[in-house]
Amino acid sequence: MEGDCLSCMKYLMFLFNFFIFLGGACLLGVGIWVIVDPTGFREIVAANPLLFTGAYIMLAMGAMLFLLGFLGCCGAIRENKCLLLFFFMFILLIFLAELSAAILAFIFRENLTREFFTKELKKHYLRNNDTDVFSSTWNSVMITFACCGVNGPEDFEAIPHLPYSSLENAIPEACCQRELQSREGMIVNKEACLAGIERFQNRQGCYTVILNSFETYVYLAGALAIGVLAIELFAMIFAMCLFRGIQ
């Protein structure tokens, strides 16, 4: 009976580690996609130190989970106590790191509000100055998502207008409608757009557009994170039980 229980635990341990292995592979794939994605997202990530760091953290976490899942599978099948103990310690460290990251994200969530982004845009944005990282990043966001400012074109009223513009609240070129939503895309009617004709402008704010675009993915990422944490917890429990059951 004890042998059957140990055998069942061994295969359950293998199954849990297989899911960790797959989870690590997914994180690794998403991290690589974010960094090499050719649609303009890579440019945004590279310009923002926080996103840049986050992308590489995702890569590191994916690689670690990938490796640990593999080691856990090997330790379970071969009933190797050393591998199982090594797996348990590392998965515990990762579990605590993920839990800490979730707590920090909850504490600093106010930095992702509409008011925060609006204040930063009005303070640092330099319109079409692509040598400025902040401005270049915002231009890439507005072009990629076909949006304008945080709330809309009115966000640019307090920002100094371009020398050739006759309107003090003229929007930047990045807010003009394009045939293709990329920096290479031709502006439909640049003069009419900068002159204030709304049908040639992107009028919707980026905050709403991006929130709507990523809403499904945020819930999916949250569900995936909870699932990964639960799998890691069960994997640690099975690892300890199997470790104690091996003679």
JSON list of C-alpha atoms in Angstrom, two decimals:
[
{"chain": "A", "resi": 1, "resn": "MET", "atom": "CA", "xyz": [0.00, 0.00, 0.00]},
{"chain": "A", "resi": 2, "resn": "GLU", "atom": "CA", "xyz": [2.83, 2.36, 0.93]},
{"chain": "A", "resi": 3, "resn": "GLY", "atom": "CA", "xyz": [4.60, 1.53, -2.32]},
{"chain": "A", "resi": 4, "resn": "ASP", "atom": "CA", "xyz": [1.46, 2.28, -4.35]},
{"chain": "A", "resi": 5, "resn": "CYS", "atom": "CA", "xyz": [1.05, 5.62, -2.52]},
{"chain": "A", "resi": 6, "resn": "LEU", "atom": "CA", "xyz": [4.68, 6.53, -3.21]},
{"chain": "A", "resi": 7, "resn": "SER", "atom": "CA", "xyz": [4.31, 5.56, -6.87]},
{"chain": "A", "resi": 8, "resn": "CYS", "atom": "CA", "xyz": [1.14, 7.67, -7.19]},
{"chain": "A", "resi": 9, "resn": "MET", "atom": "CA", "xyz": [2.91, 10.61, -5.53]},
{"chain": "A", "resi": 10, "resn": "LYS", "atom": "CA", "xyz": [5.86, 10.22, -7.88]},
{"chain": "A", "resi": 11, "resn": "TYR", "atom": "CA", "xyz": [3.70, 10.45, -11.00]},
{"chain": "A", "resi": 12, "resn": "LEU", "atom": "CA", "xyz": [1.67, 13.35, -9.58]},
{"chain": "A", "resi": 13, "resn": "MET", "atom": "CA", "xyz": [4.95, 15.10, -8.86]},
{"chain": "A", "resi": 14, "resn": "PHE", "atom": "CA", "xyz": [6.01, 14.47, -12.45]},
{"chain": "A", "resi": 15, "resn": "LEU", "atom": "CA", "xyz": [2.68, 15.88, -13.70]},
{"chain": "A", "resi": 16, "resn": "PHE", "atom": "CA", "xyz": [2.94, 19.07, -11.62]},
{"chain": "A", "resi": 17, "resn": "ASN", "atom": "CA", "xyz": [6.51, 19.61, -12.76]},
{"chain": "A", "resi": 18, "resn": "PHE", "atom": "CA", "xyz": [5.49, 19.07, -16.34]},
{"chain": "A", "resi": 19, "resn": "PHE", "atom": "CA", "xyz": [3.00, 21.97, -15.96]},
{"chain": "A", "resi": 20, "resn": "ILE", "atom": "CA", "xyz": [5.74, 24.11, -14.39]},
{"chain": "A", "resi": 21, "resn": "PHE", "atom": "CA", "xyz": [7.94, 23.21, -17.35]},
{"chain": "A", "resi": 22, "resn": "LEU", "atom": "CA", "xyz": [5.19, 24.32, -19.76]},
{"chain": "A", "resi": 23, "resn": "GLY", "atom": "CA", "xyz": [4.55, 27.51, -17.73]},
{"chain": "A", "resi": 24, "resn": "GLY", "atom": "CA", "xyz": [8.24, 28.38, -17.90]},
{"chain": "A", "resi": 25, "resn": "ALA", "atom": "CA", "xyz": [8.27, 27.77, -21.64]},
{"chain": "A", "resi": 26, "resn": "CYS", "atom": "CA", "xyz": [5.26, 30.13, -22.05]},
{"chain": "A", "resi": 27, "resn": "LEU", "atom": "CA", "xyz": [6.89, 32.89, -19.98]},
{"chain": "A", "resi": 28, "resn": "LEU", "atom": "CA", "xyz": [10.10, 32.44, -21.94]},
{"chain": "A", "resi": 29, "resn": "GLY", "atom": "CA", "xyz": [8.18, 32.72, -25.21]},
{"chain": "A", "resi": 30, "resn": "VAL", "atom": "CA", "xyz": [6.27, 35.86, -24.11]},
{"chain": "A", "resi": 31, "resn": "GLY", "atom": "CA", "xyz": [9.49, 37.50, -22.87]},
{"chain": "A", "resi": 32, "resn": "ILE", "atom": "CA", "xyz": [11.26, 36.83, -26.16]},
{"chain": "A", "resi": 33, "resn": "TRP", "atom": "CA", "xyz": [8.22, 38.09, -28.13]},
{"chain": "A", "resi": 34, "resn": "VAL", "atom": "CA", "xyz": [8.10, 41.37, -26.15]},
{"chain": "A", "resi": 35, "resn": "ILE", "atom": "CA", "xyz": [11.79, 42.04, -26.81]},
{"chain": "A", "resi": 36, "resn": "VAL", "atom": "CA", "xyz": [11.93, 41.10, -30.51]},
{"chain": "A", "resi": 37, "resn": "ASP", "atom": "CA", "xyz": [8.34, 42.04, -31.56]},
{"chain": "A", "resi": 38, "resn": "PRO", "atom": "CA", "xyz": [8.61, 44.11, -34.78]},
{"chain": "A", "resi": 39, "resn": "THR", "atom": "CA", "xyz": [5.28, 46.00, -34.46]},
{"chain": "A", "resi": 40, "resn": "GLY", "atom": "CA", "xyz": [6.69, 48.83, -32.32]},
{"chain": "A", "resi": 41, "resn": "PHE", "atom": "CA", "xyz": [6.18, 47.34, -28.87]},
{"chain": "A", "resi": 42, "resn": "ARG", "atom": "CA", "xyz": [9.87, 46.51, -28.61]},
{"chain": "A", "resi": 43, "resn": "GLU", "atom": "CA", "xyz": [10.66, 50.20, -29.14]},
{"chain": "A", "resi": 44, "resn": "ILE", "atom": "CA", "xyz": [8.35, 51.17, -26.27]},
{"chain": "A", "resi": 45, "resn": "VAL", "atom": "CA", "xyz": [9.86, 48.54, -23.97]},
{"chain": "A", "resi": 46, "resn": "ALA", "atom": "CA", "xyz": [13.43, 49.56, -24.79]},
{"chain": "A", "resi": 47, "resn": "ALA", "atom": "CA", "xyz": [12.66, 53.22, -24.06]},
{"chain": "A", "resi": 48, "resn": "ASN", "atom": "CA", "xyz": [11.06, 52.56, -20.69]},
{"chain": "A", "resi": 49, "resn": "PRO", "atom": "CA", "xyz": [13.52, 51.29, -18.05]},
{"chain": "A", "resi": 50, "resn": "LEU", "atom": "CA", "xyz": [10.73, 49.72, -15.97]},
{"chain": "A", "resi": 51, "resn": "LEU", "atom": "CA", "xyz": [9.26, 47.78, -18.90]},
{"chain": "A", "resi": 52, "resn": "PHE", "atom": "CA", "xyz": [12.75, 46.91, -20.15]},
{"chain": "A", "resi": 53, "resn": "THR", "atom": "CA", "xyz": [13.66, 45.45, -16.75]},
{"chain": "A", "resi": 54, "resn": "GLY", "atom": "CA", "xyz": [10.29, 43.67, -16.52]},
{"chain": "A", "resi": 55, "resn": "ALA", "atom": "CA", "xyz": [10.78, 41.98, -19.88]},
{"chain": "A", "resi": 56, "resn": "TYR", "atom": "CA", "xyz": [14.15, 40.57, -18.83]},
{"chain": "A", "resi": 57, "resn": "ILE", "atom": "CA", "xyz": [12.77, 39.52, -15.44]},
{"chain": "A", "resi": 58, "resn": "MET", "atom": "CA", "xyz": [10.06, 37.61, -17.33]},
{"chain": "A", "resi": 59, "resn": "LEU", "atom": "CA", "xyz": [12.74, 35.97, -19.45]},
{"chain": "A", "resi": 60, "resn": "ALA", "atom": "CA", "xyz": [14.77, 35.01, -16.38]},
{"chain": "A", "resi": 61, "resn": "MET", "atom": "CA", "xyz": [11.72, 33.67, -14.54]},
{"chain": "A", "resi": 62, "resn": "GLY", "atom": "CA", "xyz": [10.66, 31.68, -17.60]},
{"chain": "A", "resi": 63, "resn": "ALA", "atom": "CA", "xyz": [14.12, 30.16, -17.98]},
{"chain": "A", "resi": 64, "resn": "MET", "atom": "CA", "xyz": [14.25, 29.30, -14.27]},
{"chain": "A", "resi": 65, "resn": "LEU", "atom": "CA", "xyz": [10.82, 27.65, -14.26]},
{"chain": "A", "resi": 66, "resn": "PHE", "atom": "CA", "xyz": [11.72, 25.81, -17.46]},
{"chain": "A", "resi": 67, "resn": "LEU", "atom": "CA", "xyz": [14.87, 24.43, -15.83]},
{"chain": "A", "resi": 68, "resn": "LEU", "atom": "CA", "xyz": [13.21, 23.64, -12.49]},
{"chain": "A", "resi": 69, "resn": "GLY", "atom": "CA", "xyz": [10.33, 21.84, -14.18]},
{"chain": "A", "resi": 70, "resn": "PHE", "atom": "CA", "xyz": [12.84, 19.71, -16.00]},
{"chain": "A", "resi": 71, "resn": "LEU", "atom": "CA", "xyz": [14.82, 18.98, -12.81]},
{"chain": "A", "resi": 72, "resn": "GLY", "atom": "CA", "xyz": [11.64, 18.21, -10.88]},
{"chain": "A", "resi": 73, "resn": "CYS", "atom": "CA", "xyz": [10.54, 15.73, -13.53]},
{"chain": "A", "resi": 74, "resn": "CYS", "atom": "CA", "xyz": [13.94, 14.03, -13.45]},
{"chain": "A", "resi": 75, "resn": "GLY", "atom": "CA", "xyz": [14.02, 13.98, -9.64]},
{"chain": "A", "resi": 76, "resn": "ALA", "atom": "CA", "xyz": [10.55, 12.44, -9.42]},
{"chain": "A", "resi": 77, "resn": "ILE", "atom": "CA", "xyz": [11.06, 9.75, -12.04]},
{"chain": "A", "resi": 78, "resn": "ARG", "atom": "CA", "xyz": [14.55, 8.80, -10.82]},
{"chain": "A", "resi": 79, "resn": "GLU", "atom": "CA", "xyz": [13.59, 9.23, -7.12]},
{"chain": "A", "resi": 80, "resn": "ASN", "atom": "CA", "xyz": [16.72, 11.27, -6.51]},
{"chain": "A", "resi": 81, "resn": "LYS", "atom": "CA", "xyz": [16.62, 12.93, -3.05]},
{"chain": "A", "resi": 82, "resn": "CYS", "atom": "CA", "xyz": [19.32, 15.46, -3.92]},
{"chain": "A", "resi": 83, "resn": "LEU", "atom": "CA", "xyz": [17.47, 16.69, -7.00]},
{"chain": "A", "resi": 84, "resn": "LEU", "atom": "CA", "xyz": [14.18, 16.83, -5.09]},
{"chain": "A", "resi": 85, "resn": "LEU", "atom": "CA", "xyz": [15.71, 18.92, -2.28]},
{"chain": "A", "resi": 86, "resn": "PHE", "atom": "CA", "xyz": [17.39, 21.22, -4.80]},
{"chain": "A", "resi": 87, "resn": "PHE", "atom": "CA", "xyz": [14.07, 21.59, -6.62]},
{"chain": "A", "resi": 88, "resn": "PHE", "atom": "CA", "xyz": [12.17, 22.35, -3.39]},
{"chain": "A", "resi": 89, "resn": "MET", "atom": "CA", "xyz": [14.59, 25.10, -2.29]},
{"chain": "A", "resi": 90, "resn": "PHE", "atom": "CA", "xyz": [14.59, 26.82, -5.67]},
{"chain": "A", "resi": 91, "resn": "ILE", "atom": "CA", "xyz": [10.84, 26.60, -6.17]},
{"chain": "A", "resi": 92, "resn": "LEU", "atom": "CA", "xyz": [10.38, 28.06, -2.66]},
{"chain": "A", "resi": 93, "resn": "LEU", "atom": "CA", "xyz": [12.62, 31.03, -3.53]},
{"chain": "A", "resi": 94, "resn": "ILE", "atom": "CA", "xyz": [10.72, 31.63, -6.78]},
{"chain": "A", "resi": 95, "resn": "PHE", "atom": "CA", "xyz": [7.38, 31.32, -4.98]},
{"chain": "A", "resi": 96, "resn": "LEU", "atom": "CA", "xyz": [8.42, 33.94, -2.40]},
{"chain": "A", "resi": 97, "resn": "ALA", "atom": "CA", "xyz": [9.80, 36.26, -5.12]},
{"chain": "A", "resi": 98, "resn": "GLU", "atom": "CA", "xyz": [6.54, 36.05, -7.11]},
{"chain": "A", "resi": 99, "resn": "LEU", "atom": "CA", "xyz": [4.50, 36.68, -3.98]},
{"chain": "A", "resi": 100, "resn": "SER", "atom": "CA", "xyz": [6.66, 39.72, -3.13]},
{"chain": "A", "resi": 101, "resn": "ALA", "atom": "CA", "xyz": [6.28, 41.06, -6.68]},
{"chain": "A", "resi": 102, "resn": "ALA", "atom": "CA", "xyz": [2.50, 40.72, -6.48]},
{"chain": "A", "resi": 103, "resn": "ILE", "atom": "CA", "xyz": [2.42, 42.58, -3.15]},
{"chain": "A", "resi": 104, "resn": "LEU", "atom": "CA", "xyz": [4.67, 45.37, -4.51]},
{"chain": "A", "resi": 105, "resn": "ALA", "atom": "CA", "xyz": [2.49, 45.68, -7.65]},
{"chain": "A", "resi": 106, "resn": "PHE", "atom": "CA", "xyz": [-0.57, 46.08, -5.42]},
{"chain": "A", "resi": 107, "resn": "ILE", "atom": "CA", "xyz": [1.14, 48.69, -3.21]},
{"chain": "A", "resi": 108, "resn": "PHE", "atom": "CA", "xyz": [2.37, 50.81, -6.16]},
{"chain": "A", "resi": 109, "resn": "ARG", "atom": "CA", "xyz": [-0.75, 50.42, -8.30]},
{"chain": "A", "resi": 110, "resn": "GLU", "atom": "CA", "xyz": [-1.56, 54.16, -7.89]},
{"chain": "A", "resi": 111, "resn": "ASN", "atom": "CA", "xyz": [1.39, 54.92, -10.23]},
{"chain": "A", "resi": 112, "resn": "LEU", "atom": "CA", "xyz": [-0.65, 53.47, -13.10]},
{"chain": "A", "resi": 113, "resn": "THR", "atom": "CA", "xyz": [-3.60, 55.87, -12.80]},
{"chain": "A", "resi": 114, "resn": "ARG", "atom": "CA", "xyz": [-4.90, 58.14, -15.56]},
{"chain": "A", "resi": 115, "resn": "GLU", "atom": "CA", "xyz": [-3.96, 61.24, -13.51]},
{"chain": "A", "resi": 116, "resn": "PHE", "atom": "CA", "xyz": [-0.36, 60.06, -13.08]},
{"chain": "A", "resi": 117, "resn": "PHE", "atom": "CA", "xyz": [0.18, 59.52, -16.83]},
{"chain": "A", "resi": 118, "resn": "THR", "atom": "CA", "xyz": [-1.54, 62.84, -17.69]},
{"chain": "A", "resi": 119, "resn": "LYS", "atom": "CA", "xyz": [0.71, 64.74, -15.28]},
{"chain": "A", "resi": 120, "resn": "GLU", "atom": "CA", "xyz": [3.86, 63.06, -16.64]},
{"chain": "A", "resi": 121, "resn": "LEU", "atom": "CA", "xyz": [2.84, 63.72, -20.27]},
{"chain": "A", "resi": 122, "resn": "LYS", "atom": "CA", "xyz": [2.24, 67.43, -19.68]},
{"chain": "A", "resi": 123, "resn": "LYS", "atom": "CA", "xyz": [5.47, 67.75, -17.73]},
{"chain": "A", "resi": 124, "resn": "HIS", "atom": "CA", "xyz": [7.95, 65.88, -19.95]},
{"chain": "A", "resi": 125, "resn": "TYR", "atom": "CA", "xyz": [6.51, 65.57, -23.48]},
{"chain": "A", "resi": 126, "resn": "LEU", "atom": "CA", "xyz": [8.44, 67.46, -26.19]},
{"chain": "A", "resi": 127, "resn": "ARG", "atom": "CA", "xyz": [6.21, 66.64, -29.18]},
{"chain": "A", "resi": 128, "resn": "ASN", "atom": "CA", "xyz": [8.19, 65.43, -32.24]},
{"chain": "A", "resi": 129, "resn": "ASN", "atom": "CA", "xyz": [11.59, 65.44, -30.54]},
{"chain": "A", "resi": 130, "resn": "ASP", "atom": "CA", "xyz": [12.61, 61.82, -31.21]},
{"chain": "A", "resi": 131, "resn": "THR", "atom": "CA", "xyz": [15.97, 62.32, -29.49]},
{"chain": "A", "resi": 132, "resn": "ASP", "atom": "CA", "xyz": [14.08, 62.55, -26.19]},
{"chain": "A", "resi": 133, "resn": "VAL", "atom": "CA", "xyz": [13.31, 59.04, -24.89]},
{"chain": "A", "resi": 134, "resn": "PHE", "atom": "CA", "xyz": [10.06, 60.03, -23.15]},
{"chain": "A", "resi": 135, "resn": "SER", "atom": "CA", "xyz": [8.67, 61.85, -26.21]},
{"chain": "A", "resi": 136, "resn": "SER", "atom": "CA", "xyz": [9.77, 59.12, -28.61]},
{"chain": "A", "resi": 137, "resn": "THR", "atom": "CA", "xyz": [8.09, 56.49, -26.44]},
{"chain": "A", "resi": 138, "resn": "TRP", "atom": "CA", "xyz": [4.82, 58.42, -26.33]},
{"chain": "A", "resi": 139, "resn": "ASN", "atom": "CA", "xyz": [4.91, 58.99, -30.09]},
{"chain": "A", "resi": 140, "resn": "SER", "atom": "CA", "xyz": [5.40, 55.24, -30.63]},
{"chain": "A", "resi": 141, "resn": "VAL", "atom": "CA", "xyz": [2.48, 54.45, -28.31]},
{"chain": "A", "resi": 142, "resn": "MET", "atom": "CA", "xyz": [0.16, 56.94, -30.04]},
{"chain": "A", "resi": 143, "resn": "ILE", "atom": "CA", "xyz": [1.09, 55.73, -33.52]},
{"chain": "A", "resi": 144, "resn": "THR", "atom": "CA", "xyz": [0.87, 52.02, -32.66]},
{"chain": "A", "resi": 145, "resn": "PHE", "atom": "CA", "xyz": [-2.49, 52.25, -30.87]},
{"chain": "A", "resi": 146, "resn": "ALA", "atom": "CA", "xyz": [-4.00, 55.03, -33.06]},
{"chain": "A", "resi": 147, "resn": "CYS", "atom": "CA", "xyz": [-4.70, 57.23, -30.04]},
{"chain": "A", "resi": 148, "resn": "CYS", "atom": "CA", "xyz": [-3.85, 60.73, -28.82]},
{"chain": "A", "resi": 149, "resn": "GLY", "atom": "CA", "xyz": [-2.57, 61.75, -25.38]},
{"chain": "A", "resi": 150, "resn": "VAL", "atom": "CA", "xyz": [-3.80, 60.11, -22.20]},
{"chain": "A", "resi": 151, "resn": "ASN", "atom": "CA", "xyz": [-7.38, 61.41, -22.31]},
{"chain": "A", "resi": 152, "resn": "GLY", "atom": "CA", "xyz": [-7.46, 62.89, -25.83]},
{"chain": "A", "resi": 153, "resn": "PRO", "atom": "CA", "xyz": [-6.02, 65.79, -27.90]},
{"chain": "A", "resi": 154, "resn": "GLU", "atom": "CA", "xyz": [-6.89, 68.26, -25.10]},
{"chain": "A", "resi": 155, "resn": "ASP", "atom": "CA", "xyz": [-3.90, 66.95, -23.14]},
{"chain": "A", "resi": 156, "resn": "PHE", "atom": "CA", "xyz": [-1.61, 68.91, -25.47]},
{"chain": "A", "resi": 157, "resn": "GLU", "atom": "CA", "xyz": [-3.19, 72.33, -24.90]},
{"chain": "A", "resi": 158, "resn": "ALA", "atom": "CA", "xyz": [-0.67, 73.24, -22.19]},
{"chain": "A", "resi": 159, "resn": "ILE", "atom": "CA", "xyz": [2.32, 71.92, -24.18]},
{"chain": "A", "resi": 160, "resn": "PRO", "atom": "CA", "xyz": [4.27, 74.48, -26.32]},
{"chain": "A", "resi": 161, "resn": "HIS", "atom": "CA", "xyz": [3.13, 74.29, -29.93]},
{"chain": "A", "resi": 162, "resn": "LEU", "atom": "CA", "xyz": [5.32, 73.69, -32.96]},
{"chain": "A", "resi": 163, "resn": "PRO", "atom": "CA", "xyz": [6.93, 76.76, -34.61]},
{"chain": "A", "resi": 164, "resn": "TYR", "atom": "CA", "xyz": [5.08, 76.35, -37.93]},
{"chain": "A", "resi": 165, "resn": "SER", "atom": "CA", "xyz": [1.67, 75.73, -36.35]},
{"chain": "A", "resi": 166, "resn": "SER", "atom": "CA", "xyz": [-0.91, 78.53, -36.19]},
{"chain": "A", "resi": 167, "resn": "LEU", "atom": "CA", "xyz": [-2.78, 76.85, -33.35]},
{"chain": "A", "resi": 168, "resn": "GLU", "atom": "CA", "xyz": [-1.49, 77.00, -29.79]},
{"chain": "A", "resi": 169, "resn": "ASN", "atom": "CA", "xyz": [-3.12, 73.68, -29.01]},
{"chain": "A", "resi": 170, "resn": "ALA", "atom": "CA", "xyz": [-2.06, 71.92, -32.22]},
{"chain": "A", "resi": 171, "resn": "ILE", "atom": "CA", "xyz": [-1.71, 68.19, -31.70]},
{"chain": "A", "resi": 172, "resn": "PRO", "atom": "CA", "xyz": [1.56, 66.39, -32.52]},
{"chain": "A", "resi": 173, "resn": "GLU", "atom": "CA", "xyz": [1.97, 64.47, -35.76]},
{"chain": "A", "resi": 174, "resn": "ALA", "atom": "CA", "xyz": [1.76, 61.19, -33.86]},
{"chain": "A", "resi": 175, "resn": "CYS", "atom": "CA", "xyz": [-1.97, 61.90, -33.29]},
{"chain": "A", "resi": 176, "resn": "CYS", "atom": "CA", "xyz": [-2.71, 62.16, -37.02]},
{"chain": "A", "resi": 177, "resn": "GLN", "atom": "CA", "xyz": [-4.47, 59.27, -38.75]},
{"chain": "A", "resi": 178, "resn": "ARG", "atom": "CA", "xyz": [-2.18, 57.05, -40.81]},
{"chain": "A", "resi": 179, "resn": "GLU", "atom": "CA", "xyz": [-2.74, 54.56, -43.58]},
{"chain": "A", "resi": 180, "resn": "LEU", "atom": "CA", "xyz": [-0.69, 52.03, -41.59]},
{"chain": "A", "resi": 181, "resn": "GLN", "atom": "CA", "xyz": [-0.28, 52.21, -37.80]},
{"chain": "A", "resi": 182, "resn": "SER", "atom": "CA", "xyz": [3.50, 52.33, -37.70]},
{"chain": "A", "resi": 183, "resn": "ARG", "atom": "CA", "xyz": [6.18, 55.02, -38.01]},
{"chain": "A", "resi": 184, "resn": "GLU", "atom": "CA", "xyz": [6.57, 54.08, -41.67]},
{"chain": "A", "resi": 185, "resn": "GLY", "atom": "CA", "xyz": [2.84, 54.58, -42.33]},
{"chain": "A", "resi": 186, "resn": "MET", "atom": "CA", "xyz": [1.90, 57.65, -44.40]},
{"chain": "A", "resi": 187, "resn": "ILE", "atom": "CA", "xyz": [-0.21, 60.32, -42.67]},
{"chain": "A", "resi": 188, "resn": "VAL", "atom": "CA", "xyz": [-3.60, 60.56, -44.39]},
{"chain": "A", "resi": 189, "resn": "ASN", "atom": "CA", "xyz": [-3.69, 64.39, -44.45]},
{"chain": "A", "resi": 190, "resn": "LYS", "atom": "CA", "xyz": [-1.01, 66.05, -42.34]},
{"chain": "A", "resi": 191, "resn": "GLU", "atom": "CA", "xyz": [-2.00, 69.68, -43.02]},
{"chain": "A", "resi": 192, "resn": "ALA", "atom": "CA", "xyz": [-5.68, 69.11, -42.27]},
{"chain": "A", "resi": 193, "resn": "CYS", "atom": "CA", "xyz": [-4.82, 67.12, -39.14]},
{"chain": "A", "resi": 194, "resn": "LEU", "atom": "CA", "xyz": [-2.54, 69.82, -37.69]},
{"chain": "A", "resi": 195, "resn": "ALA", "atom": "CA", "xyz": [-5.08, 72.49, -38.70]},
{"chain": "A", "resi": 196, "resn": "GLY", "atom": "CA", "xyz": [-7.57, 70.91, -36.31]},
{"chain": "A", "resi": 197, "resn": "ILE", "atom": "CA", "xyz": [-9.89, 68.96, -38.64]},
{"chain": "A", "resi": 198, "resn": "GLU", "atom": "CA", "xyz": [-11.05, 66.15, -36.36]},
{"chain": "A", "resi": 199, "resn": "ARG", "atom": "CA", "xyz": [-11.79, 63.51, -39.01]},
{"chain": "A", "resi": 200, "resn": "PHE", "atom": "CA", "xyz": [-8.07, 63.33, -39.79]},
{"chain": "A", "resi": 201, "resn": "GLN", "atom": "CA", "xyz": [-7.09, 62.98, -36.13]},
{"chain": "A", "resi": 202, "resn": "ASN", "atom": "CA", "xyz": [-7.10, 60.12, -33.64]},
{"chain": "A", "resi": 203, "resn": "ARG", "atom": "CA", "xyz": [-9.40, 61.55, -30.98]},
{"chain": "A", "resi": 204, "resn": "GLN", "atom": "CA", "xyz": [-9.51, 58.75, -28.42]},
{"chain": "A", "resi": 205, "resn": "GLY", "atom": "CA", "xyz": [-7.15, 58.84, -25.43]},
{"chain": "A", "resi": 206, "resn": "CYS", "atom": "CA", "xyz": [-4.44, 56.18, -25.16]},
{"chain": "A", "resi": 207, "resn": "TYR", "atom": "CA", "xyz": [-5.35, 55.25, -21.58]},
{"chain": "A", "resi": 208, "resn": "THR", "atom": "CA", "xyz": [-8.79, 53.95, -22.62]},
{"chain": "A", "resi": 209, "resn": "VAL", "atom": "CA", "xyz": [-7.54, 52.34, -25.84]},
{"chain": "A", "resi": 210, "resn": "ILE", "atom": "CA", "xyz": [-4.68, 50.47, -24.16]},
{"chain": "A", "resi": 211, "resn": "LEU", "atom": "CA", "xyz": [-6.85, 49.47, -21.20]},
{"chain": "A", "resi": 212, "resn": "ASN", "atom": "CA", "xyz": [-9.47, 48.02, -23.57]},
{"chain": "A", "resi": 213, "resn": "SER", "atom": "CA", "xyz": [-6.79, 46.31, -25.67]},
{"chain": "A", "resi": 214, "resn": "PHE", "atom": "CA", "xyz": [-5.13, 44.60, -22.73]},
{"chain": "A", "resi": 215, "resn": "GLU", "atom": "CA", "xyz": [-8.15, 44.03, -20.47]},
{"chain": "A", "resi": 216, "resn": "THR", "atom": "CA", "xyz": [-8.61, 40.42, -21.59]},
{"chain": "A", "resi": 217, "resn": "TYR", "atom": "CA", "xyz": [-4.89, 39.74, -21.37]},
{"chain": "A", "resi": 218, "resn": "VAL", "atom": "CA", "xyz": [-4.65, 41.25, -17.86]},
{"chain": "A", "resi": 219, "resn": "TYR", "atom": "CA", "xyz": [-7.32, 38.86, -16.56]},
{"chain": "A", "resi": 220, "resn": "LEU", "atom": "CA", "xyz": [-5.65, 36.00, -18.41]},
{"chain": "A", "resi": 221, "resn": "ALA", "atom": "CA", "xyz": [-2.25, 36.93, -16.95]},
{"chain": "A", "resi": 222, "resn": "GLY", "atom": "CA", "xyz": [-3.78, 37.17, -13.46]},
{"chain": "A", "resi": 223, "resn": "ALA", "atom": "CA", "xyz": [-5.45, 33.77, -13.79]},
{"chain": "A", "resi": 224, "resn": "LEU", "atom": "CA", "xyz": [-2.20, 32.31, -15.15]},
{"chain": "A", "resi": 225, "resn": "ALA", "atom": "CA", "xyz": [-0.21, 33.78, -12.24]},
{"chain": "A", "resi": 226, "resn": "ILE", "atom": "CA", "xyz": [-2.64, 32.33, -9.67]},
{"chain": "A", "resi": 227, "resn": "GLY", "atom": "CA", "xyz": [-2.51, 28.98, -11.47]},
{"chain": "A", "resi": 228, "resn": "VAL", "atom": "CA", "xyz": [1.31, 28.99, -11.50]},
{"chain": "A", "resi": 229, "resn": "LEU", "atom": "CA", "xyz": [1.48, 29.84, -7.78]},
{"chain": "A", "resi": 230, "resn": "ALA", "atom": "CA", "xyz": [-0.98, 27.04, -6.95]},
{"chain": "A", "resi": 231, "resn": "ILE", "atom": "CA", "xyz": [0.98, 24.54, -9.06]},
{"chain": "A", "resi": 232, "resn": "GLU", "atom": "CA", "xyz": [4.24, 25.61, -7.40]},
{"chain": "A", "resi": 233, "resn": "LEU", "atom": "CA", "xyz": [2.70, 25.17, -3.93]},
{"chain": "A", "resi": 234, "resn": "PHE", "atom": "CA", "xyz": [1.42, 21.68, -4.73]},
{"chain": "A", "resi": 235, "resn": "ALA", "atom": "CA", "xyz": [4.76, 20.80, -6.35]},
{"chain": "A", "resi": 236, "resn": "MET", "atom": "CA", "xyz": [6.62, 21.77, -3.15]},
{"chain": "A", "resi": 237, "resn": "ILE", "atom": "CA", "xyz": [4.25, 19.68, -1.03]},
{"chain": "A", "resi": 238, "resn": "PHE", "atom": "CA", "xyz": [4.65, 16.64, -3.27]},
{"chain": "A", "resi": 239, "resn": "ALA", "atom": "CA", "xyz": [8.43, 17.14, -3.43]},
{"chain": "A", "resi": 240, "resn": "MET", "atom": "CA", "xyz": [8.70, 17.05, 0.37]},
{"chain": "A", "resi": 241, "resn": "CYS", "atom": "CA", "xyz": [6.36, 14.07, 0.67]},
{"chain": "A", "resi": 242, "resn": "LEU", "atom": "CA", "xyz": [8.28, 12.16, -1.99]},
{"chain": "A", "resi": 243, "resn": "PHE", "atom": "CA", "xyz": [11.61, 13.17, -0.41]},
{"chain": "A", "resi": 244, "resn": "ARG", "atom": "CA", "xyz": [10.50, 11.76, 2.96]},
{"chain": "A", "resi": 245, "resn": "GLY", "atom": "CA", "xyz": [9.04, 8.61, 1.36]},
{"chain": "A", "resi": 246, "resn": "ILE", "atom": "CA", "xyz": [12.23, 7.64, -0.53]},
{"chain": "A", "resi": 247, "resn": "GLN", "atom": "CA", "xyz": [14.35, 5.16, 1.42]}
]
